[in-house]
Amino acid sequence: MLRRPRRNRKSEAVRNLVEETSLSVKDLIFPMFLVDGVKKSVAVDSMPGIYRYSIDTMLREIESCMKLGIQAFDVFPAYPDSLKDTIASESYNPETFYLKALREIKKEFPEVCLMSDVAMDPYSSDGHDGLVKNGKILNDETLEILARMSLAQADAGVDIIGPSDMMDGRVGYIRELLDESGFTDTSIMSYTAKYASAFYGPFRDALDSAPKFGDKKTYQMNPANSQEALIEGGLDTEEGADFLMVKPALSYLDIIKLLNDNFPLPIAAYNVSGEYSMVKASAEKGWIDNDRAMLEILLSIKRAGAKVILTYFAKEYASLVK
Ligand code: PBG
């Protein structure tokens, strides 16, 4: 008898029955870029379809996303050079536009899950995620700044804090300060395995946050390594993370699976800017079908073991499946 696996593909209905992985708008977090000012919605050239919003236009955009079923948002601020310094002091200034905007979002939409970013780069005149001295990124001295930043964000009402800096020990350090300060309900989604990647290029354009010297290889992981992801996953679990994130997603599907197989925490994956822009650029040229590529990419990330996907496709996906 010839074995015929094609029988399970013979009709849409049968294919639906045997479909193993499903994707939902509820799995997605939409990363958004915030700028100071009013009535702004400025296109990010390297990310077609993505804008930098001022708080008023961002609130309307969030509202329209919520109508499509999106319930989680991750807001990243773009700061002008004039507000950057070596110690990222703007990051915990309670009057800074980022913290004010986070407050406003939670006030207008208390039901959304609001995530924030913790790292020095948007506020640092050196453009690095940590404190720089004599050309070196200092680990332990950075922790205090990250913790102050986290506390200010928790105080603004964010639901999930996202340390994206890759300093050692930061999850535990931040958890302890949050707990001591009464923010026991504020979650941490740790950027657990964040690789030194070429795929962050368009994001750094969007935020004007490229490092002023060198690269991020002394803190972000080497794309050649997977064992290290297990070390990072173990530490973040012990230190109290609520989610473990892998970033980027597509070149690291094996890492998503590795963490999912080894740790009981929910795994998140960041489908980063360069992964988004590659699809947009080739679709604009008519070389691939945007919607089919988007669906296949998001599904592959879910199939690999991510429960949560941060993706610039969130709104487009939600509109498509509506
Ligand atoms: C910075 C940060 C980066 C991203 C999220 N947080 C860039 C970097 O590490 O240089 C990248 C996101 C993307 O490319 O979509 N702390």
CSV table of C-alpha atoms and ligand atoms in Angstrom, one decimal:
chain,number,residue,atom,x,y,z
A,1,MET,CA,0.0,0.0,0.0
A,2,LEU,CA,1.3,3.4,-0.9
A,3,ARG,CA,1.3,5.8,2.1
A,4,ARG,CA,-0.5,8.9,1.0
A,5,PRO,CA,0.0,11.9,3.4
A,6,ARG,CA,-1.7,14.0,0.7
A,7,ARG,CA,-5.1,12.8,1.9
A,8,ASN,CA,-4.8,15.2,4.8
A,9,ARG,CA,-4.3,18.0,2.4
A,10,LYS,CA,-7.2,17.2,0.0
A,11,SER,CA,-9.6,20.0,0.9
A,12,GLU,CA,-9.7,23.2,2.9
A,13,ALA,CA,-11.9,21.6,5.5
A,14,VAL,CA,-9.5,18.7,6.0
A,15,ARG,CA,-6.5,20.9,6.0
A,16,ASN,CA,-8.2,23.0,8.7
A,17,LEU,CA,-8.8,19.9,10.8
A,18,VAL,CA,-5.1,18.9,10.8
A,19,GLU,CA,-3.7,22.4,11.1
A,20,GLU,CA,-1.4,22.4,14.2
A,21,THR,CA,-0.5,26.0,14.7
A,22,SER,CA,-2.8,28.9,14.9
A,23,LEU,CA,-2.1,32.5,15.1
A,24,SER,CA,-4.4,35.1,16.8
A,25,VAL,CA,-4.4,38.9,17.0
A,26,LYS,CA,-4.2,38.3,20.7
A,27,ASP,CA,-0.7,36.9,20.4
A,28,LEU,CA,0.6,40.2,19.0
A,29,ILE,CA,2.3,43.2,20.5
A,30,PHE,CA,2.5,46.3,18.3
A,31,PRO,CA,5.7,48.3,18.6
A,32,MET,CA,5.1,52.0,18.1
A,33,PHE,CA,7.4,55.0,17.9
A,34,LEU,CA,6.7,58.2,19.9
A,35,VAL,CA,8.0,61.7,19.3
A,36,ASP,CA,7.5,64.9,21.3
A,37,GLY,CA,5.0,67.5,20.1
A,38,VAL,CA,1.5,67.5,18.7
A,39,LYS,CA,-0.3,66.4,15.5
A,40,LYS,CA,2.7,64.5,14.3
A,41,SER,CA,2.7,61.4,12.2
A,42,VAL,CA,5.9,61.2,10.3
A,43,ALA,CA,6.6,58.3,8.0
A,44,VAL,CA,9.7,56.2,8.8
A,45,ASP,CA,11.4,56.0,5.4
A,46,SER,CA,13.0,52.6,6.0
A,47,MET,CA,9.8,51.0,7.3
A,48,PRO,CA,6.9,51.6,4.8
A,49,GLY,CA,3.6,51.9,6.7
A,50,ILE,CA,5.2,52.7,10.0
A,51,TYR,CA,5.1,56.2,11.6
A,52,ARG,CA,6.5,58.2,14.4
A,53,TYR,CA,3.5,59.6,16.4
A,54,SER,CA,3.1,62.4,18.9
A,55,ILE,CA,1.0,61.4,21.8
A,56,ASP,CA,-2.3,62.8,20.4
A,57,THR,CA,-2.0,61.0,17.1
A,58,MET,CA,-0.7,57.9,18.9
A,59,LEU,CA,-3.8,57.7,21.1
A,60,ARG,CA,-6.0,57.7,17.9
A,61,GLU,CA,-3.8,55.1,16.3
A,62,ILE,CA,-4.1,52.9,19.4
A,63,GLU,CA,-7.8,53.3,19.4
A,64,SER,CA,-8.0,52.2,15.7
A,65,CYS,CA,-5.8,49.2,16.5
A,66,MET,CA,-8.0,48.2,19.4
A,67,LYS,CA,-11.0,48.2,17.1
A,68,LEU,CA,-9.1,45.5,15.2
A,69,GLY,CA,-8.6,43.4,18.3
A,70,ILE,CA,-5.0,44.4,19.1
A,71,GLN,CA,-4.7,44.7,22.9
A,72,ALA,CA,-0.9,45.1,23.5
A,73,PHE,CA,1.4,47.9,22.5
A,74,ASP,CA,5.1,48.5,23.1
A,75,VAL,CA,6.1,52.2,22.9
A,76,PHE,CA,9.6,53.4,22.0
A,77,PRO,CA,10.6,57.0,22.3
A,78,ALA,CA,12.7,59.0,19.7
A,79,TYR,CA,14.6,61.8,21.5
A,80,PRO,CA,16.4,64.7,19.9
A,81,ASP,CA,20.2,65.0,20.4
A,82,SER,CA,19.6,68.1,22.6
A,83,LEU,CA,18.1,65.9,25.3
A,84,LYS,CA,20.7,63.2,25.3
A,85,ASP,CA,23.6,63.0,27.7
A,86,THR,CA,26.1,60.4,28.9
A,87,ILE,CA,24.0,59.1,31.8
A,88,ALA,CA,20.5,59.0,30.1
A,89,SER,CA,19.1,61.4,32.7
A,90,GLU,CA,16.1,62.2,30.6
A,91,SER,CA,14.9,58.6,30.9
A,92,TYR,CA,13.8,59.1,34.5
A,93,ASN,CA,12.8,62.8,34.4
A,94,PRO,CA,9.1,62.5,35.4
A,95,GLU,CA,8.2,65.4,33.1
A,96,THR,CA,9.8,63.8,30.0
A,97,PHE,CA,7.4,63.3,27.1
A,98,TYR,CA,7.8,59.5,27.0
A,99,LEU,CA,6.7,59.0,30.6
A,100,LYS,CA,3.9,61.5,30.2
A,101,ALA,CA,2.7,59.7,27.1
A,102,LEU,CA,2.7,56.3,28.9
A,103,ARG,CA,0.6,57.8,31.6
A,104,GLU,CA,-1.9,59.2,29.1
A,105,ILE,CA,-2.2,55.9,27.2
A,106,LYS,CA,-3.0,54.0,30.4
A,107,LYS,CA,-5.4,56.7,31.5
A,108,GLU,CA,-7.4,56.7,28.2
A,109,PHE,CA,-7.2,52.9,27.7
A,110,PRO,CA,-6.7,51.2,31.0
A,111,GLU,CA,-7.6,47.9,29.5
A,112,VAL,CA,-4.6,47.8,27.1
A,113,CYS,CA,-1.5,45.9,28.0
A,114,LEU,CA,1.2,48.6,27.7
A,115,MET,CA,4.9,47.7,27.4
A,116,SER,CA,7.9,50.0,27.7
A,117,ASP,CA,11.5,49.7,26.7
A,118,VAL,CA,14.4,49.8,29.2
A,119,ALA,CA,17.9,50.6,27.8
A,120,MET,CA,20.0,53.8,27.6
A,121,ASP,CA,20.3,54.1,23.9
A,122,PRO,CA,17.4,56.5,23.1
A,123,TYR,CA,18.6,58.9,25.7
A,124,SER,CA,22.4,58.4,25.5
A,125,SER,CA,24.8,60.7,23.7
A,126,ASP,CA,26.9,57.7,23.1
A,127,GLY,CA,24.1,55.7,21.5
A,128,HIS,CA,24.8,52.6,23.6
A,129,ASP,CA,22.5,50.6,25.8
A,130,GLY,CA,24.8,51.0,28.8
A,131,LEU,CA,27.0,53.6,30.4
A,132,VAL,CA,30.2,54.3,28.5
A,133,LYS,CA,33.6,55.0,30.1
A,134,ASN,CA,36.9,55.1,28.1
A,135,GLY,CA,35.2,53.3,25.2
A,136,LYS,CA,33.9,50.5,27.4
A,137,ILE,CA,30.3,49.6,28.4
A,138,LEU,CA,30.2,49.4,32.2
A,139,ASN,CA,27.8,46.7,33.4
A,140,ASP,CA,27.2,47.3,37.2
A,141,GLU,CA,27.1,51.1,36.9
A,142,THR,CA,24.5,50.8,34.2
A,143,LEU,CA,22.1,48.7,36.4
A,144,GLU,CA,21.3,51.6,38.7
A,145,ILE,CA,20.3,53.8,35.7
A,146,LEU,CA,18.2,51.0,34.2
A,147,ALA,CA,16.5,50.4,37.5
A,148,ARG,CA,15.6,54.1,37.9
A,149,MET,CA,14.2,54.1,34.4
A,150,SER,CA,12.2,51.0,35.1
A,151,LEU,CA,10.8,52.5,38.3
A,152,ALA,CA,9.8,55.7,36.5
A,153,GLN,CA,8.0,53.6,33.8
A,154,ALA,CA,6.3,51.4,36.4
A,155,ASP,CA,5.1,54.6,38.2
A,156,ALA,CA,3.7,55.8,34.8
A,157,GLY,CA,1.5,52.7,34.8
A,158,VAL,CA,3.1,50.4,32.3
A,159,ASP,CA,2.1,46.7,32.6
A,160,ILE,CA,5.2,45.1,31.2
A,161,ILE,CA,8.8,46.5,31.3
A,162,GLY,CA,11.1,45.4,28.6
A,163,PRO,CA,14.8,45.5,29.4
A,164,SER,CA,16.4,45.4,26.0
A,165,ASP,CA,20.0,46.3,27.1
A,166,MET,CA,21.6,42.9,27.7
A,167,MET,CA,23.5,44.0,30.9
A,168,ASP,CA,24.2,41.1,33.3
A,169,GLY,CA,22.0,40.9,36.3
A,170,ARG,CA,19.5,43.6,35.3
A,171,VAL,CA,16.4,41.5,35.6
A,172,GLY,CA,17.0,40.7,39.2
A,173,TYR,CA,18.2,44.2,40.0
A,174,ILE,CA,15.1,45.8,38.4
A,175,ARG,CA,12.7,43.1,40.0
A,176,GLU,CA,14.1,43.9,43.5
A,177,LEU,CA,13.7,47.7,43.1
A,178,LEU,CA,10.2,47.3,41.7
A,179,ASP,CA,9.1,45.0,44.5
A,180,GLU,CA,10.7,47.2,47.2
A,181,SER,CA,8.8,50.1,45.8
A,182,GLY,CA,5.4,48.4,45.8
A,183,PHE,CA,5.3,47.6,42.0
A,184,THR,CA,4.9,43.9,42.6
A,185,ASP,CA,2.4,43.6,39.7
A,186,THR,CA,4.6,45.2,37.1
A,187,SER,CA,5.8,42.4,34.8
A,188,ILE,CA,9.2,42.0,33.2
A,189,MET,CA,9.6,40.7,29.6
A,190,SER,CA,13.3,40.2,29.4
A,191,TYR,CA,15.2,40.5,26.1
A,192,THR,CA,16.8,37.2,27.1
A,193,ALA,CA,18.6,36.2,23.9
A,194,LYS,CA,19.2,39.4,22.0
A,195,TYR,CA,21.7,39.0,19.2
A,196,ALA,CA,24.1,41.6,17.7
A,197,SER,CA,22.1,41.8,14.5
A,198,ALA,CA,22.1,43.6,11.2
A,199,PHE,CA,18.3,43.5,11.3
A,200,TYR,CA,18.0,46.4,13.7
A,201,GLY,CA,19.1,48.9,11.1
A,202,PRO,CA,15.7,50.5,10.2
A,203,PHE,CA,14.8,50.8,13.9
A,204,ARG,CA,17.9,52.7,14.6
A,205,ASP,CA,16.9,55.1,11.7
A,206,ALA,CA,13.5,55.5,13.2
A,207,LEU,CA,14.9,56.5,16.6
A,208,ASP,CA,18.1,58.0,15.4
A,209,SER,CA,19.8,55.8,18.1
A,210,ALA,CA,22.7,54.2,16.3
A,211,PRO,CA,25.8,53.8,18.4
A,212,LYS,CA,28.2,56.7,18.1
A,213,PHE,CA,31.2,54.4,18.1
A,214,GLY,CA,31.9,50.7,17.8
A,215,ASP,CA,29.1,48.1,17.8
A,216,LYS,CA,27.0,46.3,20.5
A,217,LYS,CA,29.0,43.0,20.4
A,218,THR,CA,30.2,43.2,24.0
A,219,TYR,CA,26.7,43.0,25.3
A,220,GLN,CA,24.4,41.6,22.6
A,221,MET,CA,24.9,37.9,21.7
A,222,ASN,CA,27.0,36.4,18.9
A,223,PRO,CA,24.7,35.0,16.2
A,224,ALA,CA,26.9,31.9,16.1
A,225,ASN,CA,25.8,30.8,19.6
A,226,SER,CA,22.9,28.9,21.0
A,227,GLN,CA,24.3,27.4,24.3
A,228,GLU,CA,24.6,30.9,25.6
A,229,ALA,CA,20.8,31.4,25.1
A,230,LEU,CA,20.4,28.6,27.7
A,231,ILE,CA,22.6,30.4,30.2
A,232,GLU,CA,20.7,33.7,29.7
A,233,GLY,CA,17.3,31.9,29.9
A,234,GLY,CA,18.4,30.2,33.2
A,235,LEU,CA,19.5,33.5,34.7
A,236,ASP,CA,16.4,35.5,33.6
A,237,THR,CA,14.2,32.8,35.0
A,238,GLU,CA,16.0,32.8,38.4
A,239,GLU,CA,16.1,36.5,38.5
A,240,GLY,CA,12.3,36.7,38.1
A,241,ALA,CA,11.4,37.4,34.5
A,242,ASP,CA,7.8,36.8,33.5
A,243,PHE,CA,8.5,36.3,29.8
A,244,LEU,CA,11.7,35.3,27.9
A,245,MET,CA,12.2,37.0,24.6
A,246,VAL,CA,14.3,36.0,21.6
A,247,LYS,CA,15.3,38.8,19.1
A,248,PRO,CA,15.4,38.9,16.1
A,249,ALA,CA,13.0,36.1,15.3
A,250,LEU,CA,13.5,34.8,11.8
A,251,SER,CA,17.2,33.9,11.9
A,252,TYR,CA,16.7,32.6,15.4
A,253,LEU,CA,13.7,30.2,15.1
A,254,ASP,CA,16.0,27.5,16.6
A,255,ILE,CA,16.6,29.6,19.6
A,256,ILE,CA,12.9,30.2,20.1
A,257,LYS,CA,12.4,26.4,20.1
A,258,LEU,CA,15.4,25.9,22.4
A,259,LEU,CA,14.1,28.3,25.0
A,260,ASN,CA,10.5,26.9,24.7
A,261,ASP,CA,11.7,23.4,25.2
A,262,ASN,CA,13.8,24.3,28.2
A,263,PHE,CA,11.9,26.9,30.2
A,264,PRO,CA,8.3,26.9,31.4
A,265,LEU,CA,7.9,30.7,31.0
A,266,PRO,CA,6.0,32.0,28.0
A,267,ILE,CA,8.4,32.8,25.1
A,268,ALA,CA,8.2,36.0,23.1
A,269,ALA,CA,9.9,36.7,19.8
A,270,TYR,CA,10.6,40.1,18.3
A,271,ASN,CA,10.0,40.2,14.5
A,272,VAL,CA,12.4,43.1,14.2
A,273,SER,CA,12.5,46.2,11.9
A,274,GLY,CA,14.8,44.7,9.3
A,275,GLU,CA,12.7,41.6,9.0
A,276,TYR,CA,9.7,43.8,8.3
A,277,SER,CA,11.4,46.1,5.9
A,278,MET,CA,12.8,43.2,3.8
A,279,VAL,CA,9.2,42.0,3.1
A,280,LYS,CA,8.1,45.6,2.4
A,281,ALA,CA,11.0,46.3,0.0
A,282,SER,CA,10.6,43.1,-2.0
A,283,ALA,CA,6.8,43.4,-2.1
A,284,GLU,CA,7.1,47.0,-3.4
A,285,LYS,CA,9.2,45.6,-6.2
A,286,GLY,CA,6.5,43.0,-6.9
A,287,TRP,CA,8.9,40.2,-6.1
A,288,ILE,CA,6.9,38.6,-3.3
A,289,ASP,CA,3.3,38.8,-2.1
A,290,ASN,CA,3.2,41.0,1.0
A,291,ASP,CA,0.3,39.3,2.7
A,292,ARG,CA,1.2,35.7,2.1
A,293,ALA,CA,4.8,36.4,3.2
A,294,MET,CA,3.6,38.2,6.4
A,295,LEU,CA,1.2,35.3,7.3
A,296,GLU,CA,3.9,32.7,6.7
A,297,ILE,CA,6.5,34.6,8.8
A,298,LEU,CA,4.2,35.1,11.7
A,299,LEU,CA,3.0,31.5,11.6
A,300,SER,CA,6.6,30.2,11.5
A,301,ILE,CA,7.5,32.2,14.6
A,302,LYS,CA,4.5,30.8,16.5
A,303,ARG,CA,5.3,27.2,15.2
A,304,ALA,CA,8.8,27.5,16.5
A,305,GLY,CA,7.4,28.0,20.0
A,306,ALA,CA,6.8,31.7,20.6
A,307,LYS,CA,3.5,32.5,22.4
A,308,VAL,CA,3.9,36.2,21.9
A,309,ILE,CA,5.1,38.0,18.8
A,310,LEU,CA,6.2,41.7,18.7
A,311,THR,CA,5.7,42.7,15.2
A,312,TYR,CA,5.3,45.8,13.0
A,313,PHE,CA,2.9,43.8,11.0
A,314,ALA,CA,0.4,43.7,13.9
A,315,LYS,CA,-2.1,46.2,12.5
A,316,GLU,CA,-1.8,44.9,8.9
A,317,TYR,CA,-2.4,41.4,10.1
A,318,ALA,CA,-5.3,42.4,12.3
A,319,SER,CA,-6.9,44.2,9.3
A,320,LEU,CA,-6.3,41.3,7.0
A,321,VAL,CA,-8.0,38.7,9.2
A,322,LYS,CA,-10.8,40.9,10.4
B,1,PBG,C1,17.5,49.1,21.8
B,1,PBG,C2,16.6,48.4,21.0
B,1,PBG,C3,16.8,48.0,19.7
B,1,PBG,C4,15.6,47.4,19.2
B,1,PBG,C5,14.7,47.4,20.3
B,1,PBG,N1,15.3,48.0,21.4
B,1,PBG,C6,17.9,48.2,18.8
B,1,PBG,C7,19.3,47.9,19.2
B,1,PBG,O1,19.5,47.1,20.1
B,1,PBG,O2,20.2,48.6,18.6
B,1,PBG,C8,15.4,46.8,17.9
B,1,PBG,C9,14.0,46.7,17.4
B,1,PBG,C10,13.9,46.5,15.9
B,1,PBG,O3,14.9,46.4,15.1
B,1,PBG,O4,12.8,46.4,15.5
B,1,PBG,N2,17.7,48.9,23.1
